[in-house]
JSON list of C-alpha atoms in Angstrom, two decimals:
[
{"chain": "A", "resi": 1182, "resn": "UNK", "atom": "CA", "xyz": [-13.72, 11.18, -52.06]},
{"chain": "A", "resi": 1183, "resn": "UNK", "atom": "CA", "xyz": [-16.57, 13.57, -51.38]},
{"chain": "A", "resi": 1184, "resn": "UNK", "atom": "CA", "xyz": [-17.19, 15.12, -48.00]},
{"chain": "A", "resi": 1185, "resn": "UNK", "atom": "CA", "xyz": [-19.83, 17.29, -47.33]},
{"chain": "A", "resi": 1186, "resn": "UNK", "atom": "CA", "xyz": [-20.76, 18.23, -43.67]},
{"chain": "A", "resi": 1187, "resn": "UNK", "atom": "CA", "xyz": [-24.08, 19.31, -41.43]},
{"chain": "A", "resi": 1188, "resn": "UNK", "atom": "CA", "xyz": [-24.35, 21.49, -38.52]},
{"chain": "A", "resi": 1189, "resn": "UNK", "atom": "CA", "xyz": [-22.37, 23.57, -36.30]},
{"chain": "A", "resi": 1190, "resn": "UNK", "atom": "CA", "xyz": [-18.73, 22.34, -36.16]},
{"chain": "A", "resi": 1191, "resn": "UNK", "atom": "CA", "xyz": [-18.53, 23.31, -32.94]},
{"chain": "A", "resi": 1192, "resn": "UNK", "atom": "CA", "xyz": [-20.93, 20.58, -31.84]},
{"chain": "A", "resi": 1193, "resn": "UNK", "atom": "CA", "xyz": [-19.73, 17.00, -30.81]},
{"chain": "A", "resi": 1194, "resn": "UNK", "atom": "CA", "xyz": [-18.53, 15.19, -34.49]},
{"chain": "A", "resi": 1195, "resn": "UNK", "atom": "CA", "xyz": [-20.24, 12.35, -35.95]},
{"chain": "A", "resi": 1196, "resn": "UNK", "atom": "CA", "xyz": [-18.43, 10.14, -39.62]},
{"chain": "A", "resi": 1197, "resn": "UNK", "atom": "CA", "xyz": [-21.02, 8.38, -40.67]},
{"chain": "A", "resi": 1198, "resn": "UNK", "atom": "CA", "xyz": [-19.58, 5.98, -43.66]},
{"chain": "A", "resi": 1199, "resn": "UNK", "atom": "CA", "xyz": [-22.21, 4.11, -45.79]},
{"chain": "A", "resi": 1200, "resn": "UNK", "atom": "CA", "xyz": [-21.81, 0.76, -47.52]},
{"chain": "A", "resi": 1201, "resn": "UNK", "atom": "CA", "xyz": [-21.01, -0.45, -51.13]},
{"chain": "A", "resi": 1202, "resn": "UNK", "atom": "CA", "xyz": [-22.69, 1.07, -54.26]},
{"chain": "A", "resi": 1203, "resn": "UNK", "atom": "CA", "xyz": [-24.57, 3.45, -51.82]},
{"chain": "A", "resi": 1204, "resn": "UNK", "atom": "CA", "xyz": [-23.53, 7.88, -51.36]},
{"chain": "A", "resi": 1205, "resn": "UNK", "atom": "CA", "xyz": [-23.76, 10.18, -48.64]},
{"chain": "A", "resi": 1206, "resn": "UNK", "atom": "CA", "xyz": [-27.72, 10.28, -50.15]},
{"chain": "A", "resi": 1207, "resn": "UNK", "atom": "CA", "xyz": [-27.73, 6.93, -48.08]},
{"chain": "A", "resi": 1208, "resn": "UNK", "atom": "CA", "xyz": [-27.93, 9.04, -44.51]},
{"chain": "A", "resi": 1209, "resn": "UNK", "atom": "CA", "xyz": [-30.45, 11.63, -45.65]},
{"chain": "A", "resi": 1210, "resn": "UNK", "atom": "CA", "xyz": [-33.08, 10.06, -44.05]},
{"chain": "A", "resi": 1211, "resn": "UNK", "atom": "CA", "xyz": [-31.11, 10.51, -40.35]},
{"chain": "A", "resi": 1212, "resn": "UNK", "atom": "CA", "xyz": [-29.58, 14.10, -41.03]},
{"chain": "A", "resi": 1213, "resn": "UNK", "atom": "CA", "xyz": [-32.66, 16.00, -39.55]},
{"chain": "A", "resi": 1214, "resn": "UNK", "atom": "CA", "xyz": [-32.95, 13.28, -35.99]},
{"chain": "A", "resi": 1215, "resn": "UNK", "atom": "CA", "xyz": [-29.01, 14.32, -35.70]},
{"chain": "A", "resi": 1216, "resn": "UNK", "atom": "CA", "xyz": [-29.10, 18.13, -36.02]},
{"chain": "A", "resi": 1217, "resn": "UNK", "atom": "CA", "xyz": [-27.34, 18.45, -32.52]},
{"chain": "A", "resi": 1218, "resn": "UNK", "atom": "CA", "xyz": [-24.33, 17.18, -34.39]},
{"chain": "A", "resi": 1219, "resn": "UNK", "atom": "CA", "xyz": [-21.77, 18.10, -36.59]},
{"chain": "A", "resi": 1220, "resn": "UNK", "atom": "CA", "xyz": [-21.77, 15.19, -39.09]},
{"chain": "A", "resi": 1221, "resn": "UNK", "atom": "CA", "xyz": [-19.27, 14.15, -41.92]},
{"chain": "A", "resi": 1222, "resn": "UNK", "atom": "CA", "xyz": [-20.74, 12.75, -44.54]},
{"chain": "A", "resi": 1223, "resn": "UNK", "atom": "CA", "xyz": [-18.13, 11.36, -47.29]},
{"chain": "A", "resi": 1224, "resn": "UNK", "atom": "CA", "xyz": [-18.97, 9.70, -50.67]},
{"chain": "A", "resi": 1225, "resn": "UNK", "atom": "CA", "xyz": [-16.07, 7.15, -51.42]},
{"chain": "A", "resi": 1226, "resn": "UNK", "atom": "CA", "xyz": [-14.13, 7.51, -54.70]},
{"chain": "A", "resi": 1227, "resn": "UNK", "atom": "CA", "xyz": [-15.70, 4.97, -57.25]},
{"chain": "A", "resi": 1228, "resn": "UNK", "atom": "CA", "xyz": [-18.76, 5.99, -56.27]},
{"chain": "A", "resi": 1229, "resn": "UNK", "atom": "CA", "xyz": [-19.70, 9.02, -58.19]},
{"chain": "A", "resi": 1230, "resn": "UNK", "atom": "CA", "xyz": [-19.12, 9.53, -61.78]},
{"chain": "A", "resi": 1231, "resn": "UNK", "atom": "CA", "xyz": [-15.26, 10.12, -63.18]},
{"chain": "A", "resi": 1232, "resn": "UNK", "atom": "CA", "xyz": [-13.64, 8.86, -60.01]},
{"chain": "A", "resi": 1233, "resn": "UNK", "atom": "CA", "xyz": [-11.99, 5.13, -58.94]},
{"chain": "A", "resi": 1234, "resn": "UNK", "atom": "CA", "xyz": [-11.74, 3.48, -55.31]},
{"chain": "A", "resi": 1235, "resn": "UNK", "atom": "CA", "xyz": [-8.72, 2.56, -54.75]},
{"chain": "A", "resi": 1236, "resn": "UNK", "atom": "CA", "xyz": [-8.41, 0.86, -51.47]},
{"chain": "A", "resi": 1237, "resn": "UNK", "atom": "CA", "xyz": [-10.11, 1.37, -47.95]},
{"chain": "A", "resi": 1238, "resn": "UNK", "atom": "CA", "xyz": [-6.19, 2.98, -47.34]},
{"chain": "A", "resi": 1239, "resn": "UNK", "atom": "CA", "xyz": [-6.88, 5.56, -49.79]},
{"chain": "A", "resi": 1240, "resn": "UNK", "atom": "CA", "xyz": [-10.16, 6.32, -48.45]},
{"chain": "A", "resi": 1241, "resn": "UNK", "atom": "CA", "xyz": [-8.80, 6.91, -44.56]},
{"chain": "A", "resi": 1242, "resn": "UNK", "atom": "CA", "xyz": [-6.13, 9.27, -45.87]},
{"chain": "A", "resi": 1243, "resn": "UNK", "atom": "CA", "xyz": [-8.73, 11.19, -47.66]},
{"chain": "A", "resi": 1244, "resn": "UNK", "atom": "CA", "xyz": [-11.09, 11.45, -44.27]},
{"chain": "A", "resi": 1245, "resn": "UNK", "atom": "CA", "xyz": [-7.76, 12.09, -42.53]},
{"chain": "A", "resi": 1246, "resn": "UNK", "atom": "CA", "xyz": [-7.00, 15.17, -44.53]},
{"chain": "A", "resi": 1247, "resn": "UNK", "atom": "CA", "xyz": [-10.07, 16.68, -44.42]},
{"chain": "A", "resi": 1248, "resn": "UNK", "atom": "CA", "xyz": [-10.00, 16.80, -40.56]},
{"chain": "A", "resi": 1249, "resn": "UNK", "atom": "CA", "xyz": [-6.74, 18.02, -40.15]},
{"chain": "A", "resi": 1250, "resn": "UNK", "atom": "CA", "xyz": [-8.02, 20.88, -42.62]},
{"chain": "A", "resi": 1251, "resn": "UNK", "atom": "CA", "xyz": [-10.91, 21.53, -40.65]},
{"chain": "A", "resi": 1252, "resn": "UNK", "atom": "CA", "xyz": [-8.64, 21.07, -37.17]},
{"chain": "A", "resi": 1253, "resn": "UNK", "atom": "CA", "xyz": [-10.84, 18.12, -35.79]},
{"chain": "A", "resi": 1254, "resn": "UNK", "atom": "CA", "xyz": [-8.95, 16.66, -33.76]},
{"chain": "A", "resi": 1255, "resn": "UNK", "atom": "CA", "xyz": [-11.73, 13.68, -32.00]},
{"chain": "A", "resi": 1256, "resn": "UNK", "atom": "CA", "xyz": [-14.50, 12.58, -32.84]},
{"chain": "A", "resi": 1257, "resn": "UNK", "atom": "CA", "xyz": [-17.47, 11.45, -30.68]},
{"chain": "A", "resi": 1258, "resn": "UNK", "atom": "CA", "xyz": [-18.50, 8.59, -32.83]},
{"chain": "A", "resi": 1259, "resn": "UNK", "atom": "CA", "xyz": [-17.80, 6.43, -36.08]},
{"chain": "A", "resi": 1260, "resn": "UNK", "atom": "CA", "xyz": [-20.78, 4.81, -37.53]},
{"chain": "A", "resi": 1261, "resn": "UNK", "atom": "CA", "xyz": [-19.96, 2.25, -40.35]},
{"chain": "A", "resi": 1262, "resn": "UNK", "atom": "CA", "xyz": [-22.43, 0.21, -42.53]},
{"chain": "A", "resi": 1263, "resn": "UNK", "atom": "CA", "xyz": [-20.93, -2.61, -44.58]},
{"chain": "A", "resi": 1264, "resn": "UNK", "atom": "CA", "xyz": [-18.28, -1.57, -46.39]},
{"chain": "A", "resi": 1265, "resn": "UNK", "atom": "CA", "xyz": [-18.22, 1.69, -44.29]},
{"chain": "A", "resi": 1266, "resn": "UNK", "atom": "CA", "xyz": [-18.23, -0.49, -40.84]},
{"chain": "A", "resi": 1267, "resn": "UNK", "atom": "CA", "xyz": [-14.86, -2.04, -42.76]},
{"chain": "A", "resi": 1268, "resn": "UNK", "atom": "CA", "xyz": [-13.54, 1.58, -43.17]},
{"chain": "A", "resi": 1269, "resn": "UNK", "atom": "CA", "xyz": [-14.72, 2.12, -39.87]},
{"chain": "A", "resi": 1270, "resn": "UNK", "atom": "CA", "xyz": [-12.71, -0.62, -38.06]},
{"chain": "A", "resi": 1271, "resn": "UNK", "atom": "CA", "xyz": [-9.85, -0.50, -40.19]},
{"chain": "A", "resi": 1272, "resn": "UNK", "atom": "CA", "xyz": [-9.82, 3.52, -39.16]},
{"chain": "A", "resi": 1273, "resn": "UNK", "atom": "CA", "xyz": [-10.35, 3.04, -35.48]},
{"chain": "A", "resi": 1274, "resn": "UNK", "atom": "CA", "xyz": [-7.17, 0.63, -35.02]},
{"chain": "A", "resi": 1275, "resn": "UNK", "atom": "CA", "xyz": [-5.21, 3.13, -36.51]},
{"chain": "A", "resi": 1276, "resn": "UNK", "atom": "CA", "xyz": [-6.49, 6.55, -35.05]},
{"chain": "A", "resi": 1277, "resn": "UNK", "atom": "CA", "xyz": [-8.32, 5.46, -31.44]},
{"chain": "A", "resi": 1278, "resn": "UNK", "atom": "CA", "xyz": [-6.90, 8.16, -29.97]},
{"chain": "A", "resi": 1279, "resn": "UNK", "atom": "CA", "xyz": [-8.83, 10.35, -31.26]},
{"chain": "A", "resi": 1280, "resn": "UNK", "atom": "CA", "xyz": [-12.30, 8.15, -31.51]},
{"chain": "A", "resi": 1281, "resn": "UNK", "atom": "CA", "xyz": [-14.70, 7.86, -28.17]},
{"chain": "A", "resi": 1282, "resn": "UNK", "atom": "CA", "xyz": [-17.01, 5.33, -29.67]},
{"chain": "A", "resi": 1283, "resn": "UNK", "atom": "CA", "xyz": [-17.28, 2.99, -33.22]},
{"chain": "A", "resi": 1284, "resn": "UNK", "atom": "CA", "xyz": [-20.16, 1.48, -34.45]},
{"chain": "A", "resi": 1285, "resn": "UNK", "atom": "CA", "xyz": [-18.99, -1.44, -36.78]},
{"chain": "A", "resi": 1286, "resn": "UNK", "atom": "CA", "xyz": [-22.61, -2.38, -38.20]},
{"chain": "A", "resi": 1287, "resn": "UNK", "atom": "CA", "xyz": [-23.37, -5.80, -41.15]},
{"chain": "A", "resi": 1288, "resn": "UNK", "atom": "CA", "xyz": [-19.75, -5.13, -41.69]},
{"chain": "A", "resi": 1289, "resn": "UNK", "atom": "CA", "xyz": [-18.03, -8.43, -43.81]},
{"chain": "A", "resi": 1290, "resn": "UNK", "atom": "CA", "xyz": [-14.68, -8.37, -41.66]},
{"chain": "A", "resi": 1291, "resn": "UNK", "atom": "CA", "xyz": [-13.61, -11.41, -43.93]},
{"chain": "A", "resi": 1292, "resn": "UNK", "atom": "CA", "xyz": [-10.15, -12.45, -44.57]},
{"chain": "A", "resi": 1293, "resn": "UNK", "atom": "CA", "xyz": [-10.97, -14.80, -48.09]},
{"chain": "A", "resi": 1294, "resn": "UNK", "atom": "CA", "xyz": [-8.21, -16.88, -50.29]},
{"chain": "A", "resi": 1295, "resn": "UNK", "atom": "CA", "xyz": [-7.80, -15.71, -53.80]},
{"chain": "A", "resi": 1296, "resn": "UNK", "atom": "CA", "xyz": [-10.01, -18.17, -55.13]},
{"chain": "A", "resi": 1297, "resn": "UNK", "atom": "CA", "xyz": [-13.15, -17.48, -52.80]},
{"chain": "A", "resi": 1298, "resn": "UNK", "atom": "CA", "xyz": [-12.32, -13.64, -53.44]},
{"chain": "A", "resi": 1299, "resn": "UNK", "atom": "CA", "xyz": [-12.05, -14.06, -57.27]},
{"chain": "A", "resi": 1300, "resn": "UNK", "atom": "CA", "xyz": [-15.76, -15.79, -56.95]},
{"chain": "A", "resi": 1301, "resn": "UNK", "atom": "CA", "xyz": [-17.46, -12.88, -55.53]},
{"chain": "A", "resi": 1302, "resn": "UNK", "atom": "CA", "xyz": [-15.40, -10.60, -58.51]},
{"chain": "A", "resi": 1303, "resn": "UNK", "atom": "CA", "xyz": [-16.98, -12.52, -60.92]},
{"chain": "A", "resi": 1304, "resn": "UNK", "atom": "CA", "xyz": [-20.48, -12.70, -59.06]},
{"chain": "A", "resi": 1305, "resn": "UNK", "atom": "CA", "xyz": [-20.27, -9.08, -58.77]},
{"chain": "A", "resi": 1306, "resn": "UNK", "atom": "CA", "xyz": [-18.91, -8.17, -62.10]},
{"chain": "A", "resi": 1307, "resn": "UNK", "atom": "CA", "xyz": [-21.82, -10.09, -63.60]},
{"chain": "A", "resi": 1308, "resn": "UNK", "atom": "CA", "xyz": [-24.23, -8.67, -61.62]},
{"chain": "A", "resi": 1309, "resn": "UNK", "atom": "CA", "xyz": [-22.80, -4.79, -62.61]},
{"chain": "A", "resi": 1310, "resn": "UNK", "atom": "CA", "xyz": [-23.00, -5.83, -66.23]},
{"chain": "A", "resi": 1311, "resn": "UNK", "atom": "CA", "xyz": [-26.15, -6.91, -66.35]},
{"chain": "A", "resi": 1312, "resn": "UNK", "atom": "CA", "xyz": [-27.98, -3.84, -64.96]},
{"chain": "A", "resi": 1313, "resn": "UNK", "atom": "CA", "xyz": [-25.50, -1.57, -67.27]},
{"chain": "A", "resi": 1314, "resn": "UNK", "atom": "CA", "xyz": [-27.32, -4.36, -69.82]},
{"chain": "A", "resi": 1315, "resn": "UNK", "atom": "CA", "xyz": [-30.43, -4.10, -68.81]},
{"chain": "A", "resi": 1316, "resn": "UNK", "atom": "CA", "xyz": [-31.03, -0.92, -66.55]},
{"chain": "A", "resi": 1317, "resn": "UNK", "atom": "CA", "xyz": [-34.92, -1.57, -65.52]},
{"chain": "A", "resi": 1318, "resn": "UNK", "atom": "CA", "xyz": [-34.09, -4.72, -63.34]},
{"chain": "A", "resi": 1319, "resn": "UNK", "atom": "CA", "xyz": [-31.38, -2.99, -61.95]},
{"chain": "A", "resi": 1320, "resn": "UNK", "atom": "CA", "xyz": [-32.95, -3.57, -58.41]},
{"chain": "A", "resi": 1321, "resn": "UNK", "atom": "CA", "xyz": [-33.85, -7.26, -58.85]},
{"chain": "A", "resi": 1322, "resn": "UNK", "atom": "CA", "xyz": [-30.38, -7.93, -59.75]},
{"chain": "A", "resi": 1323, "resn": "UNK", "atom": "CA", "xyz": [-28.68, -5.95, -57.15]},
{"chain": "A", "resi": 1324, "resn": "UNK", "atom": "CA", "xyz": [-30.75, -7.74, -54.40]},
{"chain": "A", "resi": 1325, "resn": "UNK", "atom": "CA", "xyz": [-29.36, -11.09, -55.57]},
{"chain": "A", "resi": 1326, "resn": "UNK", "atom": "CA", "xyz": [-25.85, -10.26, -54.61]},
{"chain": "A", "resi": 1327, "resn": "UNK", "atom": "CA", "xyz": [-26.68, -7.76, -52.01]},
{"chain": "A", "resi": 1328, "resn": "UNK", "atom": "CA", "xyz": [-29.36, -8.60, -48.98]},
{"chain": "A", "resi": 1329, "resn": "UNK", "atom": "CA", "xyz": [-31.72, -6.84, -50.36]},
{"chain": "A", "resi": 1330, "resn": "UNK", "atom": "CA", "xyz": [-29.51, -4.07, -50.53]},
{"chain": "A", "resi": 1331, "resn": "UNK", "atom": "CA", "xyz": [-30.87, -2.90, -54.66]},
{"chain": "A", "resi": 1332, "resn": "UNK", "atom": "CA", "xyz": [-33.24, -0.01, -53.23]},
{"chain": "A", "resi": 1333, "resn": "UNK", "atom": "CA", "xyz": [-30.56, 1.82, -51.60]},
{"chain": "A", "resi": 1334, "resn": "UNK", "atom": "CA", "xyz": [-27.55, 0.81, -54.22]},
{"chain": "A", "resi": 1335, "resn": "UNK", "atom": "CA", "xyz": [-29.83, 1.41, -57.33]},
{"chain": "A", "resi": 1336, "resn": "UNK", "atom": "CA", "xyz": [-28.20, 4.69, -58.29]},
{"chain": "A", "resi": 1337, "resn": "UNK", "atom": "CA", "xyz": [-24.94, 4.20, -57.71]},
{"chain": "A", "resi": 1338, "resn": "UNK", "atom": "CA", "xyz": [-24.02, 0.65, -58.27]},
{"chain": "A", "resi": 1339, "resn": "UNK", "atom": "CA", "xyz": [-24.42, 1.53, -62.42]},
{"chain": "A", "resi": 1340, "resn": "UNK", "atom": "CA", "xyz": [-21.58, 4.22, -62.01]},
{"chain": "A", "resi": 1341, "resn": "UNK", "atom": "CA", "xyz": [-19.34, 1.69, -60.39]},
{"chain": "A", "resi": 1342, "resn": "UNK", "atom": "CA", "xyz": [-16.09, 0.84, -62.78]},
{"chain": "A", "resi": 1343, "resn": "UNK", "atom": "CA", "xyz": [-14.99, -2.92, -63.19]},
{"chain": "A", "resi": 1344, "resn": "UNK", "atom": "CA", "xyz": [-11.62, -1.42, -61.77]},
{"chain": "A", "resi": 1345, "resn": "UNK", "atom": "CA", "xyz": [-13.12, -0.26, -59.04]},
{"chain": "A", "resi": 1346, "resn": "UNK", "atom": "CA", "xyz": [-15.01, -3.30, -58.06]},
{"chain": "A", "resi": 1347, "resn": "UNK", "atom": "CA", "xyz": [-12.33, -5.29, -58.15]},
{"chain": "A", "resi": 1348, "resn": "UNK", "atom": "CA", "xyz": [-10.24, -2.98, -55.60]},
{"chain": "A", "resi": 1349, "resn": "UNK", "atom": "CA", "xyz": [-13.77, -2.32, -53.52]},
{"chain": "A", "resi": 1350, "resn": "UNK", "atom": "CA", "xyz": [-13.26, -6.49, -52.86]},
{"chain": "A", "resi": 1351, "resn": "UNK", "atom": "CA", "xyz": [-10.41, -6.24, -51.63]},
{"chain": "A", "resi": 1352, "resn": "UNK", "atom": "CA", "xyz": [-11.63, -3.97, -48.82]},
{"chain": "A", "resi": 1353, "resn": "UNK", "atom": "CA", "xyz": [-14.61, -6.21, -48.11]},
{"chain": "A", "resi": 1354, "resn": "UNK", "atom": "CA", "xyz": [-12.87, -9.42, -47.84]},
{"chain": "A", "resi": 1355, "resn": "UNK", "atom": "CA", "xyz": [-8.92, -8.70, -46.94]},
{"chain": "A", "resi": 1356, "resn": "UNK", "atom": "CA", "xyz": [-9.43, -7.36, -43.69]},
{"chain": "A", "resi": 1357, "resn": "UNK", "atom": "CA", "xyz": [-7.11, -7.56, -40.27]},
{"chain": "A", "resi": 1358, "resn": "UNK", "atom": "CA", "xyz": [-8.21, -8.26, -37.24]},
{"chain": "A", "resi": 1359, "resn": "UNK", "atom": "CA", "xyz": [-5.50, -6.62, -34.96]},
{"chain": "A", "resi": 1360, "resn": "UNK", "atom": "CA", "xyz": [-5.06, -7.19, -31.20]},
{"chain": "A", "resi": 1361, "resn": "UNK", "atom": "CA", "xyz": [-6.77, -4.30, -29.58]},
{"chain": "A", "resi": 1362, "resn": "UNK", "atom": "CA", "xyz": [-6.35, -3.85, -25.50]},
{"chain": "A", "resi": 1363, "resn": "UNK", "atom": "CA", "xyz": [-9.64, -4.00, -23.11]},
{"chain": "A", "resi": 1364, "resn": "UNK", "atom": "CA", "xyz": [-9.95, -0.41, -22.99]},
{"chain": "A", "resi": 1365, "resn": "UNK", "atom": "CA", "xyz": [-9.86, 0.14, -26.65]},
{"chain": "A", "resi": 1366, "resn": "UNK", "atom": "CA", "xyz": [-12.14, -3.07, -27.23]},
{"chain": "A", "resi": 1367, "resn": "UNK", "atom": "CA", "xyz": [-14.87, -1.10, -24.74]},
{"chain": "A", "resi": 1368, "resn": "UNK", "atom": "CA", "xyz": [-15.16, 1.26, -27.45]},
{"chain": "A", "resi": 1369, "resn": "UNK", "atom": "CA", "xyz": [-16.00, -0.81, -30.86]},
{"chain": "A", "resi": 1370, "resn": "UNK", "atom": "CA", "xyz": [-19.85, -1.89, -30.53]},
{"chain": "A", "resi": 1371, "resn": "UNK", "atom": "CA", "xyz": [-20.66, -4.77, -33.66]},
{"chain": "A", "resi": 1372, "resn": "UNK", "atom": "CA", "xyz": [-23.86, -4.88, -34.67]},
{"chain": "A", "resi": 1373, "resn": "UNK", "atom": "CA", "xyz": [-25.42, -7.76, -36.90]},
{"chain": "A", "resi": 1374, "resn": "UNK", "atom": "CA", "xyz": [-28.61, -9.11, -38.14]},
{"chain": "A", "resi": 1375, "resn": "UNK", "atom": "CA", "xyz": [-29.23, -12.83, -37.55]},
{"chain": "A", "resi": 1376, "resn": "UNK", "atom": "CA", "xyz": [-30.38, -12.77, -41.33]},
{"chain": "A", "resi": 1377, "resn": "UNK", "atom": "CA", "xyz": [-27.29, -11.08, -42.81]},
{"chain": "A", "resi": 1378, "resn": "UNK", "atom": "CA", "xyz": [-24.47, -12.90, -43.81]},
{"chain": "A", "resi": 1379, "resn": "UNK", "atom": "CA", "xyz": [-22.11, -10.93, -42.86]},
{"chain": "A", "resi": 1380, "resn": "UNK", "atom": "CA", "xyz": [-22.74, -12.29, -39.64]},
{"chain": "A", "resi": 1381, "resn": "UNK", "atom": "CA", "xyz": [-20.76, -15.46, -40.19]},
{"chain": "A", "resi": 1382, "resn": "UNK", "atom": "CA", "xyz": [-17.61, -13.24, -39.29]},
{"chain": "A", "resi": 1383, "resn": "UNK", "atom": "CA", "xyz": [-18.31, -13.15, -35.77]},
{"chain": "A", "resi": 1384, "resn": "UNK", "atom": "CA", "xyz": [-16.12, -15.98, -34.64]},
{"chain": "A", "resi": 1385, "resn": "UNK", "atom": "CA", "xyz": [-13.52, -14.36, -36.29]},
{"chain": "A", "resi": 1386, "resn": "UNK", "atom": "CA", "xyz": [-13.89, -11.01, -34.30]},
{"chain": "A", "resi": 1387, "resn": "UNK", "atom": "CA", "xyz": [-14.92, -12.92, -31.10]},
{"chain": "A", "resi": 1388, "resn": "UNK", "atom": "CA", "xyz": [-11.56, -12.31, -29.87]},
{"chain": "A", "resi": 1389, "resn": "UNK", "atom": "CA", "xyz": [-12.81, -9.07, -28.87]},
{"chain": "A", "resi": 1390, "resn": "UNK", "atom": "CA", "xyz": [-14.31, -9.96, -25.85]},
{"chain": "A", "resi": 1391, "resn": "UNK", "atom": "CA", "xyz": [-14.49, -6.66, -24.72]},
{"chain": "A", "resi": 1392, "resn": "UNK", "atom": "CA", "xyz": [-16.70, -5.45, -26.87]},
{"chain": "A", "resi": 1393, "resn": "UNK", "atom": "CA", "xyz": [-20.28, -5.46, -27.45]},
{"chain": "A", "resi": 1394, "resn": "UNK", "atom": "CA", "xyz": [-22.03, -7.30, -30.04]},
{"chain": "A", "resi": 1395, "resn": "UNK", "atom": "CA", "xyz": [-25.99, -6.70, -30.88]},
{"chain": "A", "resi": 1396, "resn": "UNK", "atom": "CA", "xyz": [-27.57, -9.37, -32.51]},
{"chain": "A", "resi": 1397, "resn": "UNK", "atom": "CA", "xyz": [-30.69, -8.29, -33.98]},
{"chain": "A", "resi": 1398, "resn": "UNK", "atom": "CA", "xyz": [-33.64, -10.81, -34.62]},
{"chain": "A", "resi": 1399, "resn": "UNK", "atom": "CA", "xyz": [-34.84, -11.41, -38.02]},
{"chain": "A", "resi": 1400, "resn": "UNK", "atom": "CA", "xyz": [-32.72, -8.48, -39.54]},
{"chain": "A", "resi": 1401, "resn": "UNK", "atom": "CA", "xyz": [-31.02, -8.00, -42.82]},
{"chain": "A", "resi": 1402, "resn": "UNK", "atom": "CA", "xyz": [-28.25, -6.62, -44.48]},
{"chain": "A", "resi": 1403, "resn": "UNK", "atom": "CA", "xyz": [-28.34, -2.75, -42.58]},
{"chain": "A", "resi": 1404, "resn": "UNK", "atom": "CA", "xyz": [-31.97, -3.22, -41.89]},
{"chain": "A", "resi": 1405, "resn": "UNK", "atom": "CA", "xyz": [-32.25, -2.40, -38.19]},
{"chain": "A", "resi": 1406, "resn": "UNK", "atom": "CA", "xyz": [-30.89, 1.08, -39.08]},
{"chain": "A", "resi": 1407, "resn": "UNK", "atom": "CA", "xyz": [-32.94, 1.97, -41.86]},
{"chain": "A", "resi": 1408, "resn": "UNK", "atom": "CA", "xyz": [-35.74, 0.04, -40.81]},
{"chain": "A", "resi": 1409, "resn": "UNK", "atom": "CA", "xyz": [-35.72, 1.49, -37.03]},
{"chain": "A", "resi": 1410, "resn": "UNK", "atom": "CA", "xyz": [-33.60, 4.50, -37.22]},
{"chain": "A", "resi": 1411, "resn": "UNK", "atom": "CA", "xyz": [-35.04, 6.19, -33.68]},
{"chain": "A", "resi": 1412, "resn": "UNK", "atom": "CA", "xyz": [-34.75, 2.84, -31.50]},
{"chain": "A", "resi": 1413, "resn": "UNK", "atom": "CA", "xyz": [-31.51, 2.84, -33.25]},
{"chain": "A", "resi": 1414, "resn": "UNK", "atom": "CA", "xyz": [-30.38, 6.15, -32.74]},
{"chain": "A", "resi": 1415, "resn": "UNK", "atom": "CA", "xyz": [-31.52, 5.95, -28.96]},
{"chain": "A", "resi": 1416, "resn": "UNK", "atom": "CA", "xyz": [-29.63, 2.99, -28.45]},
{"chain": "A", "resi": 1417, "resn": "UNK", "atom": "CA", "xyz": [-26.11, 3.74, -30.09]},
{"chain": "A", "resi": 1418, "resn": "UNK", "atom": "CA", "xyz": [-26.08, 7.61, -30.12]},
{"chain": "A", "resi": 1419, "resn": "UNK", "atom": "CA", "xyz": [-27.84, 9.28, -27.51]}
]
């Protein structure tokens, strides 16, 4: 993993954690509306060139070390797109303590059987072979898979190993959904498009009735954020 940081760290501490086959490049649009912040910024392993995911795990160790190293010891808010709202979630349950508020947005909380798991591999894995293949319709063929995602995942998705995908899966479609108590529900705020289909795990995450979950009209795959960063950063962060 790659972390690189903005701001005064004495200012109130923002992770933002982008999704699959995206970088830290994928907040650069937002760093200038957060100055007031102190913001983390990582790029998972797998995701830039000589380096392998190896599971979300892996990941949340890596985040974990660098804030001990830095001696941040809370952090005002987690904001997690996709993959990232997965790392996100999967972080919170662990470390609350030491989170105020989590933003868990288009993020697949699935729990998939082998077989339904090993489909999407081999979806994917076809899809990463033909733009290594054929590099110029490298967006068209990202968007299949993706929501419309191939803008945004265009220069990293070609850097991303078979071995990595393959592990990356498993921390889009393995996750737990652990009981949480009211107060720590208050905290985690879900936030789909009704066009996204990663929306179709919010019966599974109902149980957290204590939370708050944003349904936003005619929205894609991460689209509200990119698409309406200012209504979205007056709603969620200030």
């Amino acid at each position: 993993m790659k972390i690189i940081t903005y701001g005064n760290i004495k200012n109130e501490k923002i992770l933002l954690l982008h999704p699959m086959f995206t970088s830290d490049k994928f907040f650069d649009f937002v760093i200038d509306k957060l100055k007031d912040y102190y913001l983390i910024v990582p790029t998972y392993s797998g995701h830039y060139k000589n380096s392998s995911y190896i599971s979300m795990e892996n990941e949340e160790e890596n985040i974990e070390k660098f804030l001990k190293e830095n001696n941040i010891d809370r952090l005002k808010l987690i904001i997690g797109f996709s993959l990232g709202g997965n790392i996100a979630f999967n972080y919170f349950c662990k470390n609350y303590y030491k989170v105020e508020q989590v933003i868990i947005d288009s993020a697949p909380i699935f729990k998939f059987p082998n077989i339904i798991k090993k489909y999407f591999f081999n979806r994917y894995k076809k899809c990463l072979l033909n733009i290594k293949k054929h590099p110029k319709d490298t967006v068209k063929e990202l968007n299949k898979c993706f929501n419309g995602m191939g803008e945004v995942q265009q220069y990293v998705a070609p850097i991303v190993t078979i071995e990595s995908l393959k592990n990356l899966l498993e921390s889009c479609y393995s996750i737990q959904v652990p009981k949480l108590d009211v107060n720590l529900q208050k905290k985690i705020t879900f936030v789909y498009g009704t066009k996204d289909i990663a929306r179709f795990c919010l019966p599974r995450i109902s149980k957290y009735k204590n939370s708050k979950f944003i349904k936003v009209n005619s929205m894609g795959h991460c689209e509200y954020f990119r698409k309406y960063t200012d209504e979205y950063i007056k709603m969620f962060i200030r």
